[in-house]
Amino acid sequence: MSSIKSFKPLFDRVLIQRLRNSEVKTTGGIFIPDKVGNKTNEAVVIEVGTGRRTGNGFAVPLLKKGDRVLVNESPIGERIKVNGVDCEILSENDILGFMEN
């Protein structure tokens, strides 16, 4: 897989980067090792498309760059490298919700 410099998703597609297990920590600040914790489902939104078209023809994006989201555990999107970083292209429907700190 070759790396590309930039990528802009179309319509209701979202470019995400999954967070690594080593980045998962408890509220007390303790990092959870890979062997103990489950596979992380958290991701950061890197880029968003224009959004899904509504009945009146307007595009409505749900997400914005930098949002932390919860996604399905299994890889369901197309995997690409953007500036050497492993990313996935998903539909907005594949994102389960927002994460807050």
PDB file of N, CA and C in Angstrom:
ATOM      1  N   MET A   1       0.849  -1.163   0.000  1.00  0.00           N
ATOM      2  CA  MET A   1       0.000   0.000   0.000  1.00  0.00           C
ATOM      3  C   MET A   1       0.902   1.236   0.000  1.00  0.00           C
ATOM      4  N   SER A   2       0.754   2.076  -0.989  1.00  0.00           N
ATOM      5  CA  SER A   2       1.578   3.272  -1.065  1.00  0.00           C
ATOM      6  C   SER A   2       0.924   4.407  -0.285  1.00  0.00           C
ATOM      7  N   SER A   3       1.731   5.325   0.163  1.00  0.00           N
ATOM      8  CA  SER A   3       1.245   6.459   0.941  1.00  0.00           C
ATOM      9  C   SER A   3       0.892   7.610   0.011  1.00  0.00           C
ATOM     10  N   ILE A   4      -0.219   8.290   0.319  1.00  0.00           N
ATOM     11  CA  ILE A   4      -0.616   9.459  -0.447  1.00  0.00           C
ATOM     12  C   ILE A   4      -0.482  10.693   0.444  1.00  0.00           C
ATOM     13  N   LYS A   5      -0.390  11.878  -0.172  1.00  0.00           N
ATOM     14  CA  LYS A   5      -0.167  13.103   0.608  1.00  0.00           C
ATOM     15  C   LYS A   5      -1.430  13.605   1.287  1.00  0.00           C
ATOM     16  N   SER A   6      -2.560  13.566   0.608  1.00  0.00           N
ATOM     17  CA  SER A   6      -3.806  14.034   1.208  1.00  0.00           C
ATOM     18  C   SER A   6      -4.969  13.260   0.615  1.00  0.00           C
ATOM     19  N   PHE A   7      -6.073  13.266   1.344  1.00  0.00           N
ATOM     20  CA  PHE A   7      -7.258  12.546   0.904  1.00  0.00           C
ATOM     21  C   PHE A   7      -8.482  13.289   1.406  1.00  0.00           C
ATOM     22  N   LYS A   8      -9.451  13.524   0.546  1.00  0.00           N
ATOM     23  CA  LYS A   8     -10.707  14.162   0.909  1.00  0.00           C
ATOM     24  C   LYS A   8     -11.839  13.199   0.569  1.00  0.00           C
ATOM     25  N   PRO A   9     -12.535  12.647   1.584  1.00  0.00           N
ATOM     26  CA  PRO A   9     -13.638  11.720   1.316  1.00  0.00           C
ATOM     27  C   PRO A   9     -14.819  12.421   0.638  1.00  0.00           C
ATOM     28  N   LEU A  10     -15.615  11.635  -0.056  1.00  0.00           N
ATOM     29  CA  LEU A  10     -16.808  12.151  -0.719  1.00  0.00           C
ATOM     30  C   LEU A  10     -18.048  11.879   0.128  1.00  0.00           C
ATOM     31  N   PHE A  11     -19.017  12.763   0.025  1.00  0.00           N
ATOM     32  CA  PHE A  11     -20.344  12.628   0.618  1.00  0.00           C
ATOM     33  C   PHE A  11     -20.291  12.266   2.101  1.00  0.00           C
ATOM     34  N   ASP A  12     -20.856  11.111   2.501  1.00  0.00           N
ATOM     35  CA  ASP A  12     -20.938  10.772   3.932  1.00  0.00           C
ATOM     36  C   ASP A  12     -19.784   9.875   4.379  1.00  0.00           C
ATOM     37  N   ARG A  13     -18.683   9.913   3.678  1.00  0.00           N
ATOM     38  CA  ARG A  13     -17.501   9.119   4.050  1.00  0.00           C
ATOM     39  C   ARG A  13     -16.629   9.919   5.015  1.00  0.00           C
ATOM     40  N   VAL A  14     -15.898   9.173   5.869  1.00  0.00           N
ATOM     41  CA  VAL A  14     -15.055   9.773   6.893  1.00  0.00           C
ATOM     42  C   VAL A  14     -13.707   9.071   6.889  1.00  0.00           C
ATOM     43  N   LEU A  15     -12.618   9.824   6.977  1.00  0.00           N
ATOM     44  CA  LEU A  15     -11.278   9.264   7.104  1.00  0.00           C
ATOM     45  C   LEU A  15     -10.911   9.293   8.584  1.00  0.00           C
ATOM     46  N   ILE A  16     -10.615   8.098   9.154  1.00  0.00           N
ATOM     47  CA  ILE A  16     -10.291   8.014  10.573  1.00  0.00           C
ATOM     48  C   ILE A  16      -8.923   7.377  10.774  1.00  0.00           C
ATOM     49  N   GLN A  17      -8.358   7.615  11.941  1.00  0.00           N
ATOM     50  CA  GLN A  17      -7.151   6.926  12.382  1.00  0.00           C
ATOM     51  C   GLN A  17      -7.501   6.281  13.715  1.00  0.00           C
ATOM     52  N   ARG A  18      -7.399   4.948  13.758  1.00  0.00           N
ATOM     53  CA  ARG A  18      -7.680   4.247  15.016  1.00  0.00           C
ATOM     54  C   ARG A  18      -6.582   4.533  16.029  1.00  0.00           C
ATOM     55  N   LEU A  19      -6.979   4.695  17.291  1.00  0.00           N
ATOM     56  CA  LEU A  19      -6.011   4.891  18.352  1.00  0.00           C
ATOM     57  C   LEU A  19      -5.429   3.546  18.749  1.00  0.00           C
ATOM     58  N   ARG A  20      -4.194   3.535  19.148  1.00  0.00           N
ATOM     59  CA  ARG A  20      -3.539   2.291  19.553  1.00  0.00           C
ATOM     60  C   ARG A  20      -3.917   1.957  20.985  1.00  0.00           C
ATOM     61  N   ASN A  21      -3.838   0.664  21.312  1.00  0.00           N
ATOM     62  CA  ASN A  21      -4.132   0.238  22.677  1.00  0.00           C
ATOM     63  C   ASN A  21      -3.240   0.920  23.695  1.00  0.00           C
ATOM     64  N   SER A  22      -1.987   1.204  23.331  1.00  0.00           N
ATOM     65  CA  SER A  22      -1.068   1.820  24.277  1.00  0.00           C
ATOM     66  C   SER A  22      -1.520   3.223  24.673  1.00  0.00           C
ATOM     67  N   GLU A  23      -2.413   3.817  23.870  1.00  0.00           N
ATOM     68  CA  GLU A  23      -2.914   5.143  24.186  1.00  0.00           C
ATOM     69  C   GLU A  23      -4.133   5.103  25.105  1.00  0.00           C
ATOM     70  N   VAL A  24      -4.670   3.911  25.373  1.00  0.00           N
ATOM     71  CA  VAL A  24      -5.838   3.796  26.219  1.00  0.00           C
ATOM     72  C   VAL A  24      -5.390   3.818  27.670  1.00  0.00           C
ATOM     73  N   LYS A  25      -5.997   4.716  28.452  1.00  0.00           N
ATOM     74  CA  LYS A  25      -5.640   4.781  29.863  1.00  0.00           C
ATOM     75  C   LYS A  25      -6.883   4.987  30.705  1.00  0.00           C
ATOM     76  N   THR A  26      -6.778   4.646  31.974  1.00  0.00           N
ATOM     77  CA  THR A  26      -7.899   4.776  32.896  1.00  0.00           C
ATOM     78  C   THR A  26      -8.078   6.236  33.276  1.00  0.00           C
ATOM     79  N   THR A  27      -9.169   6.527  33.988  1.00  0.00           N
ATOM     80  CA  THR A  27      -9.408   7.905  34.426  1.00  0.00           C
ATOM     81  C   THR A  27      -8.351   8.358  35.420  1.00  0.00           C
ATOM     82  N   GLY A  28      -7.704   7.407  36.105  1.00  0.00           N
ATOM     83  CA  GLY A  28      -6.627   7.740  37.034  1.00  0.00           C
ATOM     84  C   GLY A  28      -5.293   7.968  36.345  1.00  0.00           C
ATOM     85  N   GLY A  29      -5.221   7.779  35.024  1.00  0.00           N
ATOM     86  CA  GLY A  29      -4.007   8.035  34.279  1.00  0.00           C
ATOM     87  C   GLY A  29      -3.124   6.821  34.076  1.00  0.00           C
ATOM     88  N   ILE A  30      -3.636   5.625  34.385  1.00  0.00           N
ATOM     89  CA  ILE A  30      -2.850   4.398  34.222  1.00  0.00           C
ATOM     90  C   ILE A  30      -3.076   3.844  32.826  1.00  0.00           C
ATOM     91  N   PHE A  31      -1.980   3.570  32.101  1.00  0.00           N
ATOM     92  CA  PHE A  31      -2.086   2.991  30.768  1.00  0.00           C
ATOM     93  C   PHE A  31      -2.401   1.504  30.874  1.00  0.00           C
ATOM     94  N   ILE A  32      -3.333   1.037  30.035  1.00  0.00           N
ATOM     95  CA  ILE A  32      -3.731  -0.371  30.022  1.00  0.00           C
ATOM     96  C   ILE A  32      -2.917  -1.095  28.966  1.00  0.00           C
ATOM     97  N   PRO A  33      -2.148  -2.150  29.337  1.00  0.00           N
ATOM     98  CA  PRO A  33      -1.346  -2.872  28.349  1.00  0.00           C
ATOM     99  C   PRO A  33      -2.216  -3.616  27.344  1.00  0.00           C
ATOM    100  N   ASP A  34      -1.640  -3.897  26.155  1.00  0.00           N
ATOM    101  CA  ASP A  34      -2.363  -4.586  25.085  1.00  0.00           C
ATOM    102  C   ASP A  34      -2.906  -5.932  25.525  1.00  0.00           C
ATOM    103  N   LYS A  35      -2.140  -6.682  26.302  1.00  0.00           N
ATOM    104  CA  LYS A  35      -2.538  -8.036  26.686  1.00  0.00           C
ATOM    105  C   LYS A  35      -3.715  -8.051  27.642  1.00  0.00           C
ATOM    106  N   VAL A  36      -3.886  -7.010  28.422  1.00  0.00           N
ATOM    107  CA  VAL A  36      -4.956  -6.966  29.420  1.00  0.00           C
ATOM    108  C   VAL A  36      -6.230  -6.370  28.847  1.00  0.00           C
ATOM    109  N   GLY A  37      -6.094  -5.304  28.093  1.00  0.00           N
ATOM    110  CA  GLY A  37      -7.261  -4.602  27.570  1.00  0.00           C
ATOM    111  C   GLY A  37      -7.790  -5.230  26.299  1.00  0.00           C
ATOM    112  N   ASN A  38      -9.021  -4.883  25.962  1.00  0.00           N
ATOM    113  CA  ASN A  38      -9.615  -5.312  24.696  1.00  0.00           C
ATOM    114  C   ASN A  38      -9.081  -4.440  23.569  1.00  0.00           C
ATOM    115  N   LYS A  39      -9.325  -4.884  22.339  1.00  0.00           N
ATOM    116  CA  LYS A  39      -8.918  -4.083  21.184  1.00  0.00           C
ATOM    117  C   LYS A  39      -9.664  -2.756  21.247  1.00  0.00           C
ATOM    118  N   THR A  40      -8.936  -1.687  21.040  1.00  0.00           N
ATOM    119  CA  THR A  40      -9.560  -0.372  21.131  1.00  0.00           C
ATOM    120  C   THR A  40     -10.479  -0.112  19.944  1.00  0.00           C
ATOM    121  N   ASN A  41     -11.573   0.546  20.228  1.00  0.00           N
ATOM    122  CA  ASN A  41     -12.528   0.904  19.188  1.00  0.00           C
ATOM    123  C   ASN A  41     -12.569   2.410  18.998  1.00  0.00           C
ATOM    124  N   GLU A  42     -11.650   3.114  19.657  1.00  0.00           N
ATOM    125  CA  GLU A  42     -11.616   4.568  19.545  1.00  0.00           C
ATOM    126  C   GLU A  42     -10.821   4.986  18.322  1.00  0.00           C
ATOM    127  N   ALA A  43     -11.246   6.102  17.737  1.00  0.00           N
ATOM    128  CA  ALA A  43     -10.562   6.633  16.561  1.00  0.00           C
ATOM    129  C   ALA A  43     -10.675   8.149  16.564  1.00  0.00           C
ATOM    130  N   VAL A  44      -9.821   8.776  15.787  1.00  0.00           N
ATOM    131  CA  VAL A  44      -9.849  10.221  15.606  1.00  0.00           C
ATOM    132  C   VAL A  44     -10.212  10.503  14.155  1.00  0.00           C
ATOM    133  N   VAL A  45     -11.124  11.444  13.957  1.00  0.00           N
ATOM    134  CA  VAL A  45     -11.535  11.831  12.607  1.00  0.00           C
ATOM    135  C   VAL A  45     -10.446  12.719  12.014  1.00  0.00           C
ATOM    136  N   ILE A  46      -9.908  12.288  10.876  1.00  0.00           N
ATOM    137  CA  ILE A  46      -8.858  13.032  10.184  1.00  0.00           C
ATOM    138  C   ILE A  46      -9.451  13.982   9.147  1.00  0.00           C
ATOM    139  N   GLU A  47     -10.450  13.508   8.417  1.00  0.00           N
ATOM    140  CA  GLU A  47     -11.066  14.310   7.348  1.00  0.00           C
ATOM    141  C   GLU A  47     -12.494  13.822   7.144  1.00  0.00           C
ATOM    142  N   VAL A  48     -13.397  14.717   6.757  1.00  0.00           N
ATOM    143  CA  VAL A  48     -14.796  14.358   6.506  1.00  0.00           C
ATOM    144  C   VAL A  48     -15.211  14.822   5.118  1.00  0.00           C
ATOM    145  N   GLY A  49     -16.203  14.120   4.576  1.00  0.00           N
ATOM    146  CA  GLY A  49     -16.773  14.524   3.290  1.00  0.00           C
ATOM    147  C   GLY A  49     -17.789  15.638   3.483  1.00  0.00           C
ATOM    148  N   THR A  50     -18.501  15.960   2.435  1.00  0.00           N
ATOM    149  CA  THR A  50     -19.471  17.063   2.479  1.00  0.00           C
ATOM    150  C   THR A  50     -20.722  16.706   3.273  1.00  0.00           C
ATOM    151  N   GLY A  51     -20.980  15.434   3.487  1.00  0.00           N
ATOM    152  CA  GLY A  51     -22.143  15.012   4.268  1.00  0.00           C
ATOM    153  C   GLY A  51     -23.197  14.335   3.422  1.00  0.00           C
ATOM    154  N   ARG A  52     -24.141  13.737   4.112  1.00  0.00           N
ATOM    155  CA  ARG A  52     -25.248  13.036   3.460  1.00  0.00           C
ATOM    156  C   ARG A  52     -26.275  14.056   2.974  1.00  0.00           C
ATOM    157  N   ARG A  53     -26.824  13.808   1.809  1.00  0.00           N
ATOM    158  CA  ARG A  53     -27.856  14.689   1.257  1.00  0.00           C
ATOM    159  C   ARG A  53     -29.187  14.428   1.963  1.00  0.00           C
ATOM    160  N   THR A  54     -29.872  15.495   2.332  1.00  0.00           N
ATOM    161  CA  THR A  54     -31.176  15.389   2.963  1.00  0.00           C
ATOM    162  C   THR A  54     -32.256  15.455   1.894  1.00  0.00           C
ATOM    163  N   GLY A  55     -33.509  15.363   2.306  1.00  0.00           N
ATOM    164  CA  GLY A  55     -34.624  15.395   1.363  1.00  0.00           C
ATOM    165  C   GLY A  55     -34.710  16.678   0.570  1.00  0.00           C
ATOM    166  N   ASN A  56     -34.233  17.791   1.143  1.00  0.00           N
ATOM    167  CA  ASN A  56     -34.296  19.069   0.420  1.00  0.00           C
ATOM    168  C   ASN A  56     -33.043  19.341  -0.408  1.00  0.00           C
ATOM    169  N   GLY A  57     -32.109  18.357  -0.468  1.00  0.00           N
ATOM    170  CA  GLY A  57     -30.950  18.471  -1.327  1.00  0.00           C
ATOM    171  C   GLY A  57     -29.703  19.049  -0.691  1.00  0.00           C
ATOM    172  N   PHE A  58     -29.779  19.449   0.579  1.00  0.00           N
ATOM    173  CA  PHE A  58     -28.618  20.016   1.248  1.00  0.00           C
ATOM    174  C   PHE A  58     -27.755  18.923   1.865  1.00  0.00           C
ATOM    175  N   ALA A  59     -26.446  19.134   1.869  1.00  0.00           N
ATOM    176  CA  ALA A  59     -25.515  18.192   2.485  1.00  0.00           C
ATOM    177  C   ALA A  59     -25.338  18.561   3.954  1.00  0.00           C
ATOM    178  N   VAL A  60     -25.409  17.550   4.821  1.00  0.00           N
ATOM    179  CA  VAL A  60     -25.297  17.783   6.253  1.00  0.00           C
ATOM    180  C   VAL A  60     -24.216  16.872   6.836  1.00  0.00           C
ATOM    181  N   PRO A  61     -22.998  17.398   7.112  1.00  0.00           N
ATOM    182  CA  PRO A  61     -21.976  16.565   7.744  1.00  0.00           C
ATOM    183  C   PRO A  61     -22.249  16.425   9.240  1.00  0.00           C
ATOM    184  N   LEU A  62     -22.076  15.226   9.780  1.00  0.00           N
ATOM    185  CA  LEU A  62     -22.298  14.990  11.209  1.00  0.00           C
ATOM    186  C   LEU A  62     -21.032  15.205  12.028  1.00  0.00           C
ATOM    187  N   LEU A  63     -19.883  14.965  11.425  1.00  0.00           N
ATOM    188  CA  LEU A  63     -18.621  14.982  12.148  1.00  0.00           C
ATOM    189  C   LEU A  63     -17.740  16.121  11.680  1.00  0.00           C
ATOM    190  N   LYS A  64     -16.682  16.388  12.467  1.00  0.00           N
ATOM    191  CA  LYS A  64     -15.687  17.374  12.057  1.00  0.00           C
ATOM    192  C   LYS A  64     -14.301  16.843  12.398  1.00  0.00           C
ATOM    193  N   LYS A  65     -13.273  17.430  11.823  1.00  0.00           N
ATOM    194  CA  LYS A  65     -11.898  17.018  12.085  1.00  0.00           C
ATOM    195  C   LYS A  65     -11.611  17.086  13.583  1.00  0.00           C
ATOM    196  N   GLY A  66     -10.890  16.077  14.068  1.00  0.00           N
ATOM    197  CA  GLY A  66     -10.486  16.060  15.465  1.00  0.00           C
ATOM    198  C   GLY A  66     -11.464  15.388  16.411  1.00  0.00           C
ATOM    199  N   ASP A  67     -12.679  15.076  15.949  1.00  0.00           N
ATOM    200  CA  ASP A  67     -13.640  14.378  16.809  1.00  0.00           C
ATOM    201  C   ASP A  67     -13.092  13.009  17.196  1.00  0.00           C
ATOM    202  N   ARG A  68     -13.274  12.620  18.457  1.00  0.00           N
ATOM    203  CA  ARG A  68     -12.948  11.259  18.899  1.00  0.00           C
ATOM    204  C   ARG A  68     -14.235  10.461  18.845  1.00  0.00           C
ATOM    205  N   VAL A  69     -14.191   9.333  18.151  1.00  0.00           N
ATOM    206  CA  VAL A  69     -15.403   8.552  17.917  1.00  0.00           C
ATOM    207  C   VAL A  69     -15.193   7.095  18.307  1.00  0.00           C
ATOM    208  N   LEU A  70     -16.293   6.384  18.473  1.00  0.00           N
ATOM    209  CA  LEU A  70     -16.299   4.955  18.732  1.00  0.00           C
ATOM    210  C   LEU A  70     -16.731   4.260  17.451  1.00  0.00           C
ATOM    211  N   VAL A  71     -15.938   3.287  16.994  1.00  0.00           N
ATOM    212  CA  VAL A  71     -16.226   2.573  15.750  1.00  0.00           C
ATOM    213  C   VAL A  71     -16.296   1.073  16.036  1.00  0.00           C
ATOM    214  N   ASN A  72     -16.776   0.316  15.054  1.00  0.00           N
ATOM    215  CA  ASN A  72     -16.818  -1.133  15.184  1.00  0.00           C
ATOM    216  C   ASN A  72     -15.421  -1.701  15.360  1.00  0.00           C
ATOM    217  N   GLU A  73     -15.314  -2.816  16.084  1.00  0.00           N
ATOM    218  CA  GLU A  73     -14.028  -3.439  16.360  1.00  0.00           C
ATOM    219  C   GLU A  73     -13.379  -4.006  15.108  1.00  0.00           C
ATOM    220  N   SER A  74     -14.169  -4.636  14.266  1.00  0.00           N
ATOM    221  CA  SER A  74     -13.606  -5.259  13.065  1.00  0.00           C
ATOM    222  C   SER A  74     -13.378  -4.201  11.994  1.00  0.00           C
ATOM    223  N   PRO A  75     -12.317  -4.361  11.201  1.00  0.00           N
ATOM    224  CA  PRO A  75     -12.072  -3.389  10.130  1.00  0.00           C
ATOM    225  C   PRO A  75     -13.122  -3.525   9.038  1.00  0.00           C
ATOM    226  N   ILE A  76     -13.875  -2.482   8.823  1.00  0.00           N
ATOM    227  CA  ILE A  76     -14.942  -2.539   7.834  1.00  0.00           C
ATOM    228  C   ILE A  76     -14.728  -1.543   6.715  1.00  0.00           C
ATOM    229  N   GLY A  77     -13.742  -0.677   6.881  1.00  0.00           N
ATOM    230  CA  GLY A  77     -13.492   0.343   5.870  1.00  0.00           C
ATOM    231  C   GLY A  77     -12.313  -0.009   4.994  1.00  0.00           C
ATOM    232  N   GLU A  78     -12.098   0.832   4.030  1.00  0.00           N
ATOM    233  CA  GLU A  78     -10.947   0.699   3.141  1.00  0.00           C
ATOM    234  C   GLU A  78      -9.734   1.291   3.849  1.00  0.00           C
ATOM    235  N   ARG A  79      -8.655   0.515   3.905  1.00  0.00           N
ATOM    236  CA  ARG A  79      -7.444   0.976   4.582  1.00  0.00           C
ATOM    237  C   ARG A  79      -6.520   1.657   3.577  1.00  0.00           C
ATOM    238  N   ILE A  80      -6.026   2.848   3.967  1.00  0.00           N
ATOM    239  CA  ILE A  80      -5.068   3.576   3.142  1.00  0.00           C
ATOM    240  C   ILE A  80      -4.029   4.218   4.064  1.00  0.00           C
ATOM    241  N   LYS A  81      -2.922   4.672   3.470  1.00  0.00           N
ATOM    242  CA  LYS A  81      -1.903   5.416   4.209  1.00  0.00           C
ATOM    243  C   LYS A  81      -1.916   6.854   3.701  1.00  0.00           C
ATOM    244  N   VAL A  82      -2.067   7.787   4.632  1.00  0.00           N
ATOM    245  CA  VAL A  82      -2.028   9.208   4.300  1.00  0.00           C
ATOM    246  C   VAL A  82      -0.861   9.808   5.058  1.00  0.00           C
ATOM    247  N   ASN A  83       0.116  10.327   4.338  1.00  0.00           N
ATOM    248  CA  ASN A  83       1.346  10.859   4.936  1.00  0.00           C
ATOM    249  C   ASN A  83       2.019   9.835   5.846  1.00  0.00           C
ATOM    250  N   GLY A  84       1.986   8.575   5.453  1.00  0.00           N
ATOM    251  CA  GLY A  84       2.636   7.514   6.212  1.00  0.00           C
ATOM    252  C   GLY A  84       1.859   7.018   7.411  1.00  0.00           C
ATOM    253  N   VAL A  85       0.647   7.506   7.631  1.00  0.00           N
ATOM    254  CA  VAL A  85      -0.182   7.112   8.776  1.00  0.00           C
ATOM    255  C   VAL A  85      -1.279   6.170   8.297  1.00  0.00           C
ATOM    256  N   ASP A  86      -1.439   5.019   8.983  1.00  0.00           N
ATOM    257  CA  ASP A  86      -2.504   4.077   8.637  1.00  0.00           C
ATOM    258  C   ASP A  86      -3.856   4.674   8.983  1.00  0.00           C
ATOM    259  N   CYS A  87      -4.757   4.723   8.001  1.00  0.00           N
ATOM    260  CA  CYS A  87      -6.090   5.290   8.177  1.00  0.00           C
ATOM    261  C   CYS A  87      -7.125   4.355   7.566  1.00  0.00           C
ATOM    262  N   GLU A  88      -8.382   4.630   7.846  1.00  0.00           N
ATOM    263  CA  GLU A  88      -9.499   3.884   7.261  1.00  0.00           C
ATOM    264  C   GLU A  88     -10.542   4.858   6.752  1.00  0.00           C
ATOM    265  N   ILE A  89     -11.206   4.473   5.664  1.00  0.00           N
ATOM    266  CA  ILE A  89     -12.320   5.247   5.132  1.00  0.00           C
ATOM    267  C   ILE A  89     -13.591   4.513   5.512  1.00  0.00           C
ATOM    268  N   LEU A  90     -14.465   5.187   6.250  1.00  0.00           N
ATOM    269  CA  LEU A  90     -15.726   4.601   6.701  1.00  0.00           C
ATOM    270  C   LEU A  90     -16.891   5.465   6.262  1.00  0.00           C
ATOM    271  N   SER A  91     -18.069   4.888   6.304  1.00  0.00           N
ATOM    272  CA  SER A  91     -19.291   5.643   6.134  1.00  0.00           C
ATOM    273  C   SER A  91     -19.678   6.208   7.506  1.00  0.00           C
ATOM    274  N   GLU A  92     -20.386   7.335   7.528  1.00  0.00           N
ATOM    275  CA  GLU A  92     -20.854   7.880   8.805  1.00  0.00           C
ATOM    276  C   GLU A  92     -21.715   6.861   9.549  1.00  0.00           C
ATOM    277  N   ASN A  93     -22.384   5.971   8.828  1.00  0.00           N
ATOM    278  CA  ASN A  93     -23.227   4.940   9.466  1.00  0.00           C
ATOM    279  C   ASN A  93     -22.408   3.955  10.290  1.00  0.00           C
ATOM    280  N   ASP A  94     -21.114   3.796   9.982  1.00  0.00           N
ATOM    281  CA  ASP A  94     -20.267   2.846  10.682  1.00  0.00           C
ATOM    282  C   ASP A  94     -19.709   3.406  11.993  1.00  0.00           C
ATOM    283  N   ILE A  95     -19.946   4.680  12.259  1.00  0.00           N
ATOM    284  CA  ILE A  95     -19.479   5.292  13.492  1.00  0.00           C
ATOM    285  C   ILE A  95     -20.589   5.198  14.510  1.00  0.00           C
ATOM    286  N   LEU A  96     -20.242   4.649  15.689  1.00  0.00           N
ATOM    287  CA  LEU A  96     -21.249   4.370  16.704  1.00  0.00           C
ATOM    288  C   LEU A  96     -21.581   5.567  17.566  1.00  0.00           C
ATOM    289  N   GLY A  97     -20.621   6.464  17.778  1.00  0.00           N
ATOM    290  CA  GLY A  97     -20.902   7.644  18.613  1.00  0.00           C
ATOM    291  C   GLY A  97     -19.644   8.441  18.886  1.00  0.00           C
ATOM    292  N   PHE A  98     -19.827   9.557  19.598  1.00  0.00           N
ATOM    293  CA  PHE A  98     -18.743  10.457  19.956  1.00  0.00           C
ATOM    294  C   PHE A  98     -18.161  10.062  21.314  1.00  0.00           C
ATOM    295  N   MET A  99     -16.863  10.337  21.513  1.00  0.00           N
ATOM    296  CA  MET A  99     -16.192  10.101  22.791  1.00  0.00           C
ATOM    297  C   MET A  99     -15.826  11.464  23.375  1.00  0.00           C
ATOM    298  N   GLU A 100     -15.998  11.622  24.695  1.00  0.00           N
ATOM    299  CA  GLU A 100     -15.606  12.858  25.367  1.00  0.00           C
ATOM    300  C   GLU A 100     -14.647  12.536  26.486  1.00  0.00           C
ATOM    301  N   ASN A 101     -13.707  13.439  26.749  1.00  0.00           N
ATOM    302  CA  ASN A 101     -12.771  13.272  27.873  1.00  0.00           C
ATOM    303  C   ASN A 101     -13.197  14.119  29.031  1.00  0.00           C
TER     304      ASN A 101
END
